[in-house]
Amino acid sequence: MARVARRVKDERVLKLTRRYLEAGLMEGGVTSARTEGTPQGGPLSPLLSNILLTDLDRELEKRGHRFCRYADDCNIYVGSQRSGQRVMAEVTAFLEQRLKLKVNADKSAVARPWQRKFLGYSVTWHRKPKLKIAPTSRQRLGEKIRQTLRGAQGRSVKQVIAELNPILRGWVAYFRLTEEKGVLVELDGWIRRKVRALLWRHWKRGYTRAQNLIRAGLSHERAWQSATNGHGPWWNGGSSHMNVAYPKSWFDRMKLVSLLDTQRRFSLVS
């Protein structure tokens, strides 16, 4: 609070800030006193982190370091591993001794930029680096889609797509700055395969599968051969007969959000 008071002179704001910090913590319907930290999800945490870590920004600027910080997430860029280890030790000491903060050793490291992530992004290893989506960000989206599709039994594909679209639209809006498009192409293909596998699972019987493939434009012979192939939904979701019957143009008509197409539209606007 003393550090906040250096920046904020309005007594009402200081009083409100203190009340935030002293607010009780409710667990299992029981309120207990808060001994550290700020209420999760509230606007106070990023505000206080910026007030406190401004001192870190000034220290890094004074030392001539290149860095990028957002709230308590910070990347510092130096020329060699040896320099990185030295700066890591110095910054850790500054944070712990001067600002009385604890550095999370598990999340901190000295590494190449393309081996690390920042706000969900990473960079390529090229001489002129390109911004790309970090692997962990891709994995989290994949898990979210799996969870959505797990409960898709009994719902139409149209309903499933309507549920997927807000997730996909929000995700690609955040990662619209990516310069590496390969991950978007792969994810689009993977999502369409998941939906095709869902269709195959919905049809259940060989007769129903054959009839639907015939309606989608396959020959009678190929439809029946495909419908009785004995493979599971995931295999059939990526098979040539399902790709021919339900190509990308079909998904476009069903209004499934394409990550690549949406990102390209964002790029044209910007």
mmCIF file of N, CA, C and O in Angstrom, residues 152-254:
data_model
loop_
_atom_site.group_PDB
_atom_site.id
_atom_site.type_symbol
_atom_site.label_atom_id
_atom_site.label_comp_id
_atom_site.label_asym_id
_atom_site.label_seq_id
_atom_site.Cartn_x
_atom_site.Cartn_y
_atom_site.Cartn_z
ATOM 1 N N ALA A 152 -21.258 -34.570 -27.785
ATOM 2 C CA ALA A 152 -22.012 -34.262 -28.999
ATOM 3 C C ALA A 152 -23.003 -35.338 -29.404
ATOM 4 O O ALA A 152 -23.773 -35.141 -30.340
ATOM 5 N N GLN A 153 -22.991 -36.496 -28.745
ATOM 6 C CA GLN A 153 -23.930 -37.564 -29.087
ATOM 7 C C GLN A 153 -25.363 -37.085 -28.871
ATOM 8 O O GLN A 153 -25.685 -36.491 -27.846
ATOM 9 N N GLY A 154 -26.195 -37.336 -29.858
ATOM 10 C CA GLY A 154 -27.597 -36.936 -29.734
ATOM 11 C C GLY A 154 -27.867 -35.538 -30.257
ATOM 12 O O GLY A 154 -29.025 -35.118 -30.307
ATOM 13 N N ARG A 155 -26.822 -34.821 -30.659
ATOM 14 C CA ARG A 155 -27.021 -33.493 -31.226
ATOM 15 C C ARG A 155 -26.664 -33.504 -32.704
ATOM 16 O O ARG A 155 -25.781 -34.244 -33.125
ATOM 17 N N SER A 156 -27.310 -32.674 -33.476
ATOM 18 C CA SER A 156 -27.031 -32.615 -34.911
ATOM 19 C C SER A 156 -25.690 -31.938 -35.151
ATOM 20 O O SER A 156 -25.184 -31.203 -34.296
ATOM 21 N N VAL A 157 -25.130 -32.175 -36.331
ATOM 22 C CA VAL A 157 -23.859 -31.539 -36.687
ATOM 23 C C VAL A 157 -24.012 -30.025 -36.713
ATOM 24 O O VAL A 157 -23.099 -29.290 -36.332
ATOM 25 N N LYS A 158 -25.185 -29.564 -37.126
ATOM 26 C CA LYS A 158 -25.444 -28.114 -37.158
ATOM 27 C C LYS A 158 -25.344 -27.522 -35.751
ATOM 28 O O LYS A 158 -24.775 -26.442 -35.551
ATOM 29 N N GLN A 159 -25.884 -28.222 -34.767
ATOM 30 C CA GLN A 159 -25.805 -27.751 -33.373
ATOM 31 C C GLN A 159 -24.368 -27.781 -32.859
ATOM 32 O O GLN A 159 -23.932 -26.865 -32.155
ATOM 33 N N VAL A 160 -23.630 -28.821 -33.236
ATOM 34 C CA VAL A 160 -22.230 -28.943 -32.807
ATOM 35 C C VAL A 160 -21.395 -27.812 -33.399
ATOM 36 O O VAL A 160 -20.576 -27.194 -32.714
ATOM 37 N N ILE A 161 -21.609 -27.519 -34.678
ATOM 38 C CA ILE A 161 -20.877 -26.428 -35.339
ATOM 39 C C ILE A 161 -21.200 -25.092 -34.682
ATOM 40 O O ILE A 161 -20.311 -24.254 -34.475
ATOM 41 N N ALA A 162 -22.478 -24.894 -34.328
ATOM 42 C CA ALA A 162 -22.870 -23.648 -33.657
ATOM 43 C C ALA A 162 -22.174 -23.497 -32.306
ATOM 44 O O ALA A 162 -21.890 -22.373 -31.859
ATOM 45 N N GLU A 163 -21.881 -24.628 -31.656
ATOM 46 C CA GLU A 163 -21.179 -24.591 -30.375
ATOM 47 C C GLU A 163 -19.671 -24.390 -30.556
ATOM 48 O O GLU A 163 -19.016 -23.735 -29.746
ATOM 49 N N LEU A 164 -19.133 -24.939 -31.643
ATOM 50 C CA LEU A 164 -17.702 -24.808 -31.911
ATOM 51 C C LEU A 164 -17.321 -23.400 -32.379
ATOM 52 O O LEU A 164 -16.248 -22.890 -32.031
ATOM 53 N N ASN A 165 -18.186 -22.776 -33.162
ATOM 54 C CA ASN A 165 -17.842 -21.510 -33.817
ATOM 55 C C ASN A 165 -17.377 -20.400 -32.876
ATOM 56 O O ASN A 165 -16.367 -19.749 -33.159
ATOM 57 N N PRO A 166 -18.068 -20.136 -31.750
ATOM 58 C CA PRO A 166 -17.574 -19.068 -30.858
ATOM 59 C C PRO A 166 -16.170 -19.361 -30.311
ATOM 60 O O PRO A 166 -15.364 -18.438 -30.153
ATOM 61 N N ILE A 167 -15.885 -20.650 -30.048
ATOM 62 C CA ILE A 167 -14.560 -21.029 -29.548
ATOM 63 C C ILE A 167 -13.502 -20.736 -30.607
ATOM 64 O O ILE A 167 -12.467 -20.126 -30.331
ATOM 65 N N LEU A 168 -13.772 -21.168 -31.853
ATOM 66 C CA LEU A 168 -12.814 -20.992 -32.943
ATOM 67 C C LEU A 168 -12.628 -19.523 -33.293
ATOM 68 O O LEU A 168 -11.513 -19.055 -33.506
ATOM 69 N N ARG A 169 -13.739 -18.795 -33.332
ATOM 70 C CA ARG A 169 -13.677 -17.374 -33.698
ATOM 71 C C ARG A 169 -12.880 -16.573 -32.669
ATOM 72 O O ARG A 169 -12.046 -15.740 -33.027
ATOM 73 N N GLY A 170 -13.121 -16.842 -31.389
ATOM 74 C CA GLY A 170 -12.399 -16.132 -30.336
ATOM 75 C C GLY A 170 -10.918 -16.475 -30.329
ATOM 76 O O GLY A 170 -10.067 -15.598 -30.144
ATOM 77 N N TRP A 171 -10.602 -17.757 -30.563
ATOM 78 C CA TRP A 171 -9.204 -18.200 -30.548
ATOM 79 C C TRP A 171 -8.415 -17.570 -31.681
ATOM 80 O O TRP A 171 -7.316 -17.048 -31.468
ATOM 81 N N VAL A 172 -8.966 -17.593 -32.894
ATOM 82 C CA VAL A 172 -8.227 -17.050 -34.039
ATOM 83 C C VAL A 172 -8.177 -15.522 -33.983
ATOM 84 O O VAL A 172 -7.225 -14.910 -34.482
ATOM 85 N N ALA A 173 -9.142 -14.895 -33.338
ATOM 86 C CA ALA A 173 -9.084 -13.439 -33.173
ATOM 87 C C ALA A 173 -7.898 -13.063 -32.292
ATOM 88 O O ALA A 173 -7.195 -12.076 -32.548
ATOM 89 N N TYR A 174 -7.650 -13.867 -31.255
ATOM 90 C CA TYR A 174 -6.506 -13.598 -30.378
ATOM 91 C C TYR A 174 -5.185 -13.836 -31.125
ATOM 92 O O TYR A 174 -4.227 -13.066 -30.978
ATOM 93 N N PHE A 175 -5.131 -14.916 -31.925
ATOM 94 C CA PHE A 175 -3.887 -15.274 -32.607
ATOM 95 C C PHE A 175 -3.830 -14.750 -34.045
ATOM 96 O O PHE A 175 -3.118 -15.305 -34.880
ATOM 97 N N ARG A 176 -4.542 -13.690 -34.326
ATOM 98 C CA ARG A 176 -4.582 -13.154 -35.688
ATOM 99 C C ARG A 176 -3.226 -12.597 -36.152
ATOM 100 O O ARG A 176 -3.004 -12.435 -37.349
ATOM 101 N N LEU A 177 -2.315 -12.339 -35.214
ATOM 102 C CA LEU A 177 -1.007 -11.776 -35.583
ATOM 103 C C LEU A 177 -0.011 -12.822 -36.066
ATOM 104 O O LEU A 177 1.083 -12.477 -36.499
ATOM 105 N N THR A 178 -0.367 -14.093 -35.983
ATOM 106 C CA THR A 178 0.577 -15.143 -36.378
ATOM 107 C C THR A 178 0.996 -14.995 -37.834
ATOM 108 O O THR A 178 0.178 -14.665 -38.705
ATOM 109 N N GLU A 179 2.281 -15.229 -38.091
ATOM 110 C CA GLU A 179 2.805 -15.163 -39.459
ATOM 111 C C GLU A 179 3.035 -16.555 -40.030
ATOM 112 O O GLU A 179 3.324 -16.692 -41.215
ATOM 113 N N GLU A 180 2.935 -17.569 -39.195
ATOM 114 C CA GLU A 180 3.080 -18.959 -39.631
ATOM 115 C C GLU A 180 1.684 -19.562 -39.774
ATOM 116 O O GLU A 180 0.993 -19.783 -38.788
ATOM 117 N N LYS A 181 1.286 -19.856 -41.012
ATOM 118 C CA LYS A 181 -0.088 -20.308 -41.274
ATOM 119 C C LYS A 181 -0.250 -21.821 -41.206
ATOM 120 O O LYS A 181 -1.365 -22.333 -41.199
ATOM 121 N N GLY A 182 0.872 -22.558 -41.179
ATOM 122 C CA GLY A 182 0.795 -24.022 -41.225
ATOM 123 C C GLY A 182 -0.051 -24.611 -40.114
ATOM 124 O O GLY A 182 -0.839 -25.537 -40.341
ATOM 125 N N VAL A 183 0.069 -24.072 -38.902
ATOM 126 C CA VAL A 183 -0.687 -24.606 -37.769
ATOM 127 C C VAL A 183 -2.187 -24.402 -37.972
ATOM 128 O O VAL A 183 -2.996 -25.249 -37.575
ATOM 129 N N LEU A 184 -2.581 -23.303 -38.624
ATOM 130 C CA LEU A 184 -4.002 -23.048 -38.891
ATOM 131 C C LEU A 184 -4.539 -24.044 -39.909
ATOM 132 O O LEU A 184 -5.663 -24.544 -39.767
ATOM 133 N N VAL A 185 -3.735 -24.339 -40.928
ATOM 134 C CA VAL A 185 -4.133 -25.332 -41.942
ATOM 135 C C VAL A 185 -4.319 -26.697 -41.284
ATOM 136 O O VAL A 185 -5.317 -27.393 -41.537
ATOM 137 N N GLU A 186 -3.366 -27.080 -40.444
ATOM 138 C CA GLU A 186 -3.436 -28.388 -39.772
ATOM 139 C C GLU A 186 -4.650 -28.468 -38.842
ATOM 140 O O GLU A 186 -5.355 -29.490 -38.817
ATOM 141 N N LEU A 187 -4.887 -27.415 -38.086
ATOM 142 C CA LEU A 187 -6.019 -27.419 -37.159
ATOM 143 C C LEU A 187 -7.346 -27.457 -37.910
ATOM 144 O O LEU A 187 -8.274 -28.166 -37.501
ATOM 145 N N ASP A 188 -7.455 -26.697 -39.004
ATOM 146 C CA ASP A 188 -8.683 -26.731 -39.807
ATOM 147 C C ASP A 188 -8.962 -28.144 -40.300
ATOM 148 O O ASP A 188 -10.098 -28.645 -40.206
ATOM 149 N N GLY A 189 -7.923 -28.817 -40.823
ATOM 150 C CA GLY A 189 -8.089 -30.187 -41.313
ATOM 151 C C GLY A 189 -8.467 -31.147 -40.197
ATOM 152 O O GLY A 189 -9.305 -32.032 -40.375
ATOM 153 N N TRP A 190 -7.845 -30.964 -39.032
ATOM 154 C CA TRP A 190 -8.118 -31.832 -37.880
ATOM 155 C C TRP A 190 -9.561 -31.645 -37.390
ATOM 156 O O TRP A 190 -10.249 -32.626 -37.074
ATOM 157 N N ILE A 191 -10.033 -30.405 -37.353
ATOM 158 C CA ILE A 191 -11.401 -30.128 -36.891
ATOM 159 C C ILE A 191 -12.413 -30.734 -37.862
ATOM 160 O O ILE A 191 -13.400 -31.359 -37.445
ATOM 161 N N ARG A 192 -12.171 -30.566 -39.172
ATOM 162 C CA ARG A 192 -13.099 -31.145 -40.149
ATOM 163 C C ARG A 192 -13.115 -32.674 -40.037
ATOM 164 O O ARG A 192 -14.171 -33.301 -40.159
ATOM 165 N N ARG A 193 -11.952 -33.268 -39.788
ATOM 166 C CA ARG A 193 -11.904 -34.725 -39.618
ATOM 167 C C ARG A 193 -12.699 -35.149 -38.388
ATOM 168 O O ARG A 193 -13.399 -36.170 -38.409
ATOM 169 N N LYS A 194 -12.592 -34.367 -37.298
ATOM 170 C CA LYS A 194 -13.356 -34.682 -36.081
ATOM 171 C C LYS A 194 -14.860 -34.643 -36.359
ATOM 172 O O LYS A 194 -15.613 -35.502 -35.876
ATOM 173 N N VAL A 195 -15.296 -33.668 -37.135
ATOM 174 C CA VAL A 195 -16.730 -33.545 -37.438
ATOM 175 C C VAL A 195 -17.174 -34.670 -38.368
ATOM 176 O O VAL A 195 -18.262 -35.231 -38.209
ATOM 177 N N ARG A 196 -16.334 -35.024 -39.344
ATOM 178 C CA ARG A 196 -16.673 -36.165 -40.218
ATOM 179 C C ARG A 196 -16.765 -37.459 -39.410
ATOM 180 O O ARG A 196 -17.661 -38.282 -39.651
ATOM 181 N N ALA A 197 -15.852 -37.633 -38.464
ATOM 182 C CA ALA A 197 -15.904 -38.821 -37.601
ATOM 183 C C ALA A 197 -17.187 -38.832 -36.777
ATOM 184 O O ALA A 197 -17.779 -39.885 -36.532
ATOM 185 N N LEU A 198 -17.620 -37.636 -36.355
ATOM 186 C CA LEU A 198 -18.874 -37.528 -35.607
ATOM 187 C C LEU A 198 -20.057 -37.931 -36.480
ATOM 188 O O LEU A 198 -20.969 -38.648 -36.020
ATOM 189 N N LEU A 199 -20.054 -37.500 -37.742
ATOM 190 C CA LEU A 199 -21.107 -37.909 -38.678
ATOM 191 C C LEU A 199 -21.141 -39.433 -38.801
ATOM 192 O O LEU A 199 -22.204 -40.050 -38.745
ATOM 193 N N TRP A 200 -19.965 -40.029 -38.976
ATOM 194 C CA TRP A 200 -19.875 -41.487 -39.136
ATOM 195 C C TRP A 200 -20.432 -42.203 -37.907
ATOM 196 O O TRP A 200 -21.132 -43.207 -38.027
ATOM 197 N N ARG A 201 -20.124 -41.654 -36.741
ATOM 198 C CA ARG A 201 -20.607 -42.250 -35.494
ATOM 199 C C ARG A 201 -22.136 -42.113 -35.390
ATOM 200 O O ARG A 201 -22.814 -43.025 -34.914
ATOM 201 N N HIS A 202 -22.661 -40.983 -35.833
ATOM 202 C CA HIS A 202 -24.118 -40.766 -35.781
ATOM 203 C C HIS A 202 -24.871 -41.759 -36.659
ATOM 204 O O HIS A 202 -25.977 -42.176 -36.314
ATOM 205 N N TRP A 203 -24.283 -42.109 -37.805
ATOM 206 C CA TRP A 203 -24.996 -42.964 -38.752
ATOM 207 C C TRP A 203 -25.130 -44.406 -38.263
ATOM 208 O O TRP A 203 -26.102 -45.086 -38.614
ATOM 209 N N LYS A 204 -24.174 -44.881 -37.477
ATOM 210 C CA LYS A 204 -24.206 -46.185 -36.797
ATOM 211 C C LYS A 204 -24.243 -47.398 -37.732
ATOM 212 O O LYS A 204 -23.344 -48.228 -37.720
ATOM 213 N N ARG A 205 -25.304 -47.557 -38.544
ATOM 214 C CA ARG A 205 -25.474 -48.787 -39.344
ATOM 215 C C ARG A 205 -24.878 -48.618 -40.749
ATOM 216 O O ARG A 205 -24.841 -47.518 -41.299
ATOM 217 N N GLY A 206 -24.442 -49.727 -41.320
ATOM 218 C CA GLY A 206 -23.862 -49.717 -42.664
ATOM 219 C C GLY A 206 -24.829 -49.178 -43.700
ATOM 220 O O GLY A 206 -24.433 -48.442 -44.611
ATOM 221 N N TYR A 207 -26.121 -49.556 -43.582
ATOM 222 C CA TYR A 207 -27.116 -49.104 -44.560
ATOM 223 C C TYR A 207 -27.244 -47.579 -44.528
ATOM 224 O O TYR A 207 -27.259 -46.925 -45.579
ATOM 225 N N THR A 208 -27.347 -47.015 -43.311
ATOM 226 C CA THR A 208 -27.481 -45.560 -43.164
ATOM 227 C C THR A 208 -26.254 -44.851 -43.721
ATOM 228 O O THR A 208 -26.362 -43.818 -44.391
ATOM 229 N N ARG A 209 -25.075 -45.397 -43.450
ATOM 230 C CA ARG A 209 -23.832 -44.797 -43.943
ATOM 231 C C ARG A 209 -23.804 -44.811 -45.474
ATOM 232 O O ARG A 209 -23.444 -43.806 -46.110
ATOM 233 N N ALA A 210 -24.165 -45.942 -46.062
ATOM 234 C CA ALA A 210 -24.162 -46.042 -47.526
ATOM 235 C C ALA A 210 -25.137 -45.052 -48.152
ATOM 236 O O ALA A 210 -24.809 -44.359 -49.125
ATOM 237 N N GLN A 211 -26.344 -44.940 -47.584
ATOM 238 C CA GLN A 211 -27.347 -44.038 -48.135
ATOM 239 C C GLN A 211 -26.903 -42.573 -48.058
ATOM 240 O O GLN A 211 -27.102 -41.790 -48.982
ATOM 241 N N ASN A 212 -26.280 -42.221 -46.944
ATOM 242 C CA ASN A 212 -25.807 -40.838 -46.793
ATOM 243 C C ASN A 212 -24.658 -40.529 -47.743
ATOM 244 O O ASN A 212 -24.560 -39.413 -48.269
ATOM 245 N N LEU A 213 -23.780 -41.482 -47.974
ATOM 246 C CA LEU A 213 -22.684 -41.282 -48.913
ATOM 247 C C LEU A 213 -23.200 -41.173 -50.347
ATOM 248 O O LEU A 213 -22.676 -40.374 -51.141
ATOM 249 N N ILE A 214 -24.215 -41.934 -50.675
ATOM 250 C CA ILE A 214 -24.830 -41.845 -52.008
ATOM 251 C C ILE A 214 -25.464 -40.466 -52.194
ATOM 252 O O ILE A 214 -25.303 -39.823 -53.240
ATOM 253 N N ARG A 215 -26.186 -40.004 -51.165
ATOM 254 C CA ARG A 215 -26.791 -38.665 -51.236
ATOM 255 C C ARG A 215 -25.731 -37.577 -51.394
ATOM 256 O O ARG A 215 -25.975 -36.534 -51.990
ATOM 257 N N ALA A 216 -24.548 -37.823 -50.814
ATOM 258 C CA ALA A 216 -23.471 -36.831 -50.887
ATOM 259 C C ALA A 216 -22.724 -36.873 -52.223
ATOM 260 O O ALA A 216 -21.822 -36.058 -52.436
ATOM 261 N N GLY A 217 -23.104 -37.826 -53.118
ATOM 262 C CA GLY A 217 -22.528 -37.815 -54.464
ATOM 263 C C GLY A 217 -21.642 -38.990 -54.808
ATOM 264 O O GLY A 217 -21.113 -39.058 -55.927
ATOM 265 N N LEU A 218 -21.431 -39.926 -53.875
ATOM 266 C CA LEU A 218 -20.598 -41.089 -54.186
ATOM 267 C C LEU A 218 -21.395 -42.102 -55.004
ATOM 268 O O LEU A 218 -22.629 -42.171 -54.895
ATOM 269 N N SER A 219 -20.687 -42.889 -55.803
ATOM 270 C CA SER A 219 -21.354 -43.930 -56.580
ATOM 271 C C SER A 219 -21.898 -44.995 -55.632
ATOM 272 O O SER A 219 -21.407 -45.156 -54.502
ATOM 273 N N HIS A 220 -22.890 -45.756 -56.128
ATOM 274 C CA HIS A 220 -23.518 -46.800 -55.321
ATOM 275 C C HIS A 220 -22.476 -47.817 -54.850
ATOM 276 O O HIS A 220 -22.444 -48.193 -53.665
ATOM 277 N N GLU A 221 -21.596 -48.218 -55.763
ATOM 278 C CA GLU A 221 -20.599 -49.238 -55.434
ATOM 279 C C GLU A 221 -19.602 -48.717 -54.383
ATOM 280 O O GLU A 221 -19.298 -49.394 -53.408
ATOM 281 N N ARG A 222 -19.094 -47.502 -54.608
ATOM 282 C CA ARG A 222 -18.100 -46.964 -53.675
ATOM 283 C C ARG A 222 -18.724 -46.679 -52.306
ATOM 284 O O ARG A 222 -18.090 -46.879 -51.266
ATOM 285 N N ALA A 223 -19.980 -46.221 -52.307
ATOM 286 C CA ALA A 223 -20.657 -45.911 -51.045
ATOM 287 C C ALA A 223 -20.796 -47.167 -50.189
ATOM 288 O O ALA A 223 -20.497 -47.148 -48.980
ATOM 289 N N TRP A 224 -21.239 -48.277 -50.811
ATOM 290 C CA TRP A 224 -21.416 -49.511 -50.049
ATOM 291 C C TRP A 224 -20.071 -50.111 -49.616
ATOM 292 O O TRP A 224 -19.950 -50.642 -48.505
ATOM 293 N N GLN A 225 -19.086 -50.000 -50.484
ATOM 294 C CA GLN A 225 -17.751 -50.495 -50.138
ATOM 295 C C GLN A 225 -17.181 -49.724 -48.943
ATOM 296 O O GLN A 225 -16.592 -50.295 -48.031
ATOM 297 N N SER A 226 -17.399 -48.402 -48.935
ATOM 298 C CA SER A 226 -16.897 -47.543 -47.851
ATOM 299 C C SER A 226 -17.675 -47.779 -46.565
ATOM 300 O O SER A 226 -17.105 -47.808 -45.463
ATOM 301 N N ALA A 227 -18.987 -47.951 -46.688
ATOM 302 C CA ALA A 227 -19.847 -48.104 -45.514
ATOM 303 C C ALA A 227 -19.574 -49.383 -44.749
ATOM 304 O O ALA A 227 -19.854 -49.479 -43.546
ATOM 305 N N THR A 228 -19.014 -50.372 -45.425
ATOM 306 C CA THR A 228 -18.793 -51.679 -44.789
ATOM 307 C C THR A 228 -17.300 -51.996 -44.640
ATOM 308 O O THR A 228 -16.901 -53.171 -44.611
ATOM 309 N N ASN A 229 -16.469 -50.974 -44.556
ATOM 310 C CA ASN A 229 -15.017 -51.207 -44.525
ATOM 311 C C ASN A 229 -14.506 -51.739 -43.178
ATOM 312 O O ASN A 229 -13.374 -52.193 -43.071
ATOM 313 N N GLY A 230 -15.319 -51.665 -42.137
ATOM 314 C CA GLY A 230 -14.937 -52.224 -40.846
ATOM 315 C C GLY A 230 -14.047 -51.334 -39.992
ATOM 316 O O GLY A 230 -13.691 -51.702 -38.867
ATOM 317 N N HIS A 231 -13.664 -50.180 -40.498
ATOM 318 C CA HIS A 231 -12.824 -49.264 -39.724
ATOM 319 C C HIS A 231 -13.683 -48.369 -38.828
ATOM 320 O O HIS A 231 -14.885 -48.202 -39.041
ATOM 321 N N GLY A 232 -13.029 -47.769 -37.834
ATOM 322 C CA GLY A 232 -13.734 -46.932 -36.872
ATOM 323 C C GLY A 232 -13.993 -45.516 -37.373
ATOM 324 O O GLY A 232 -13.539 -45.133 -38.458
ATOM 325 N N PRO A 233 -14.702 -44.706 -36.560
ATOM 326 C CA PRO A 233 -15.071 -43.339 -36.956
ATOM 327 C C PRO A 233 -13.872 -42.449 -37.281
ATOM 328 O O PRO A 233 -13.916 -41.691 -38.249
ATOM 329 N N TRP A 234 -12.792 -42.516 -36.470
ATOM 330 C CA TRP A 234 -11.653 -41.628 -36.709
ATOM 331 C C TRP A 234 -10.971 -41.946 -38.044
ATOM 332 O O TRP A 234 -10.608 -41.041 -38.796
ATOM 333 N N TRP A 235 -10.810 -43.222 -38.346
ATOM 334 C CA TRP A 235 -10.203 -43.611 -39.621
ATOM 335 C C TRP A 235 -11.065 -43.115 -40.778
ATOM 336 O O TRP A 235 -10.558 -42.547 -41.742
ATOM 337 N N ASN A 236 -12.372 -43.337 -40.668
ATOM 338 C CA ASN A 236 -13.267 -42.916 -41.742
ATOM 339 C C ASN A 236 -13.355 -41.393 -41.851
ATOM 340 O O ASN A 236 -13.543 -40.857 -42.939
ATOM 341 N N GLY A 237 -13.197 -40.704 -40.713
ATOM 342 C CA GLY A 237 -13.227 -39.241 -40.751
ATOM 343 C C GLY A 237 -12.124 -38.656 -41.613
ATOM 344 O O GLY A 237 -12.277 -37.564 -42.175
ATOM 345 N N GLY A 238 -11.001 -39.379 -41.741
ATOM 346 C CA GLY A 238 -9.898 -38.904 -42.564
ATOM 347 C C GLY A 238 -9.772 -39.624 -43.892
ATOM 348 O O GLY A 238 -8.814 -39.399 -44.632
ATOM 349 N N SER A 239 -10.740 -40.470 -44.215
ATOM 350 C CA SER A 239 -10.656 -41.278 -45.436
ATOM 351 C C SER A 239 -11.017 -40.462 -46.674
ATOM 352 O O SER A 239 -11.642 -39.402 -46.599
ATOM 353 N N SER A 240 -10.650 -40.994 -47.835
ATOM 354 C CA SER A 240 -10.915 -40.286 -49.098
ATOM 355 C C SER A 240 -12.408 -40.195 -49.391
ATOM 356 O O SER A 240 -12.880 -39.170 -49.907
ATOM 357 N N HIS A 241 -13.175 -41.249 -49.041
ATOM 358 C CA HIS A 241 -14.602 -41.200 -49.365
ATOM 359 C C HIS A 241 -15.340 -40.115 -48.559
ATOM 360 O O HIS A 241 -16.212 -39.447 -49.084
ATOM 361 N N MET A 242 -14.942 -39.912 -47.303
ATOM 362 C CA MET A 242 -15.581 -38.858 -46.503
ATOM 363 C C MET A 242 -15.083 -37.475 -46.926
ATOM 364 O O MET A 242 -15.825 -36.493 -46.866
ATOM 365 N N ASN A 243 -13.825 -37.397 -47.367
ATOM 366 C CA ASN A 243 -13.307 -36.122 -47.855
ATOM 367 C C ASN A 243 -13.979 -35.709 -49.159
ATOM 368 O O ASN A 243 -14.220 -34.525 -49.382
ATOM 369 N N VAL A 244 -14.274 -36.680 -50.001
ATOM 370 C CA VAL A 244 -14.971 -36.385 -51.259
ATOM 371 C C VAL A 244 -16.429 -36.025 -50.984
ATOM 372 O O VAL A 244 -16.972 -35.076 -51.561
ATOM 373 N N ALA A 245 -17.066 -36.784 -50.100
ATOM 374 C CA ALA A 245 -18.484 -36.552 -49.789
ATOM 375 C C ALA A 245 -18.699 -35.252 -49.020
ATOM 376 O O ALA A 245 -19.698 -34.549 -49.229
ATOM 377 N N TYR A 246 -17.752 -34.937 -48.113
ATOM 378 C CA TYR A 246 -17.899 -33.747 -47.275
ATOM 379 C C TYR A 246 -16.613 -32.912 -47.314
ATOM 380 O O TYR A 246 -15.831 -32.887 -46.373
ATOM 381 N N PRO A 247 -16.396 -32.230 -48.446
ATOM 382 C CA PRO A 247 -15.190 -31.409 -48.605
ATOM 383 C C PRO A 247 -15.305 -30.098 -47.814
ATOM 384 O O PRO A 247 -16.326 -29.834 -47.165
ATOM 385 N N LYS A 248 -14.282 -29.274 -47.917
ATOM 386 C CA LYS A 248 -14.285 -27.996 -47.205
ATOM 387 C C LYS A 248 -15.480 -27.132 -47.619
ATOM 388 O O LYS A 248 -16.064 -26.432 -46.793
ATOM 389 N N SER A 249 -15.848 -27.189 -48.906
ATOM 390 C CA SER A 249 -16.980 -26.374 -49.385
ATOM 391 C C SER A 249 -18.267 -26.726 -48.642
ATOM 392 O O SER A 249 -19.111 -25.849 -48.392
ATOM 393 N N TRP A 250 -18.428 -27.997 -48.236
ATOM 394 C CA TRP A 250 -19.610 -28.406 -47.470
ATOM 395 C C TRP A 250 -19.586 -27.761 -46.085
ATOM 396 O O TRP A 250 -20.602 -27.268 -45.603
ATOM 397 N N PHE A 251 -18.414 -27.756 -45.470
ATOM 398 C CA PHE A 251 -18.285 -27.126 -44.153
ATOM 399 C C PHE A 251 -18.498 -25.618 -44.235
ATOM 400 O O PHE A 251 -19.039 -25.011 -43.313
ATOM 401 N N ASP A 252 -18.062 -25.021 -45.357
ATOM 402 C CA ASP A 252 -18.308 -23.592 -45.553
ATOM 403 C C ASP A 252 -19.806 -23.309 -45.635
ATOM 404 O O ASP A 252 -20.295 -22.326 -45.066
ATOM 405 N N ARG A 253 -20.527 -24.181 -46.336
ATOM 406 C CA ARG A 253 -21.992 -24.006 -46.426
ATOM 407 C C ARG A 253 -22.655 -24.207 -45.070
ATOM 408 O O ARG A 253 -23.677 -23.574 -44.766
ATOM 409 N N MET A 254 -22.067 -25.076 -44.239
ATOM 410 C CA MET A 254 -22.585 -25.300 -42.883
ATOM 411 C C MET A 254 -22.136 -24.216 -41.912
ATOM 412 O O MET A 254 -22.495 -24.226 -40.740
#
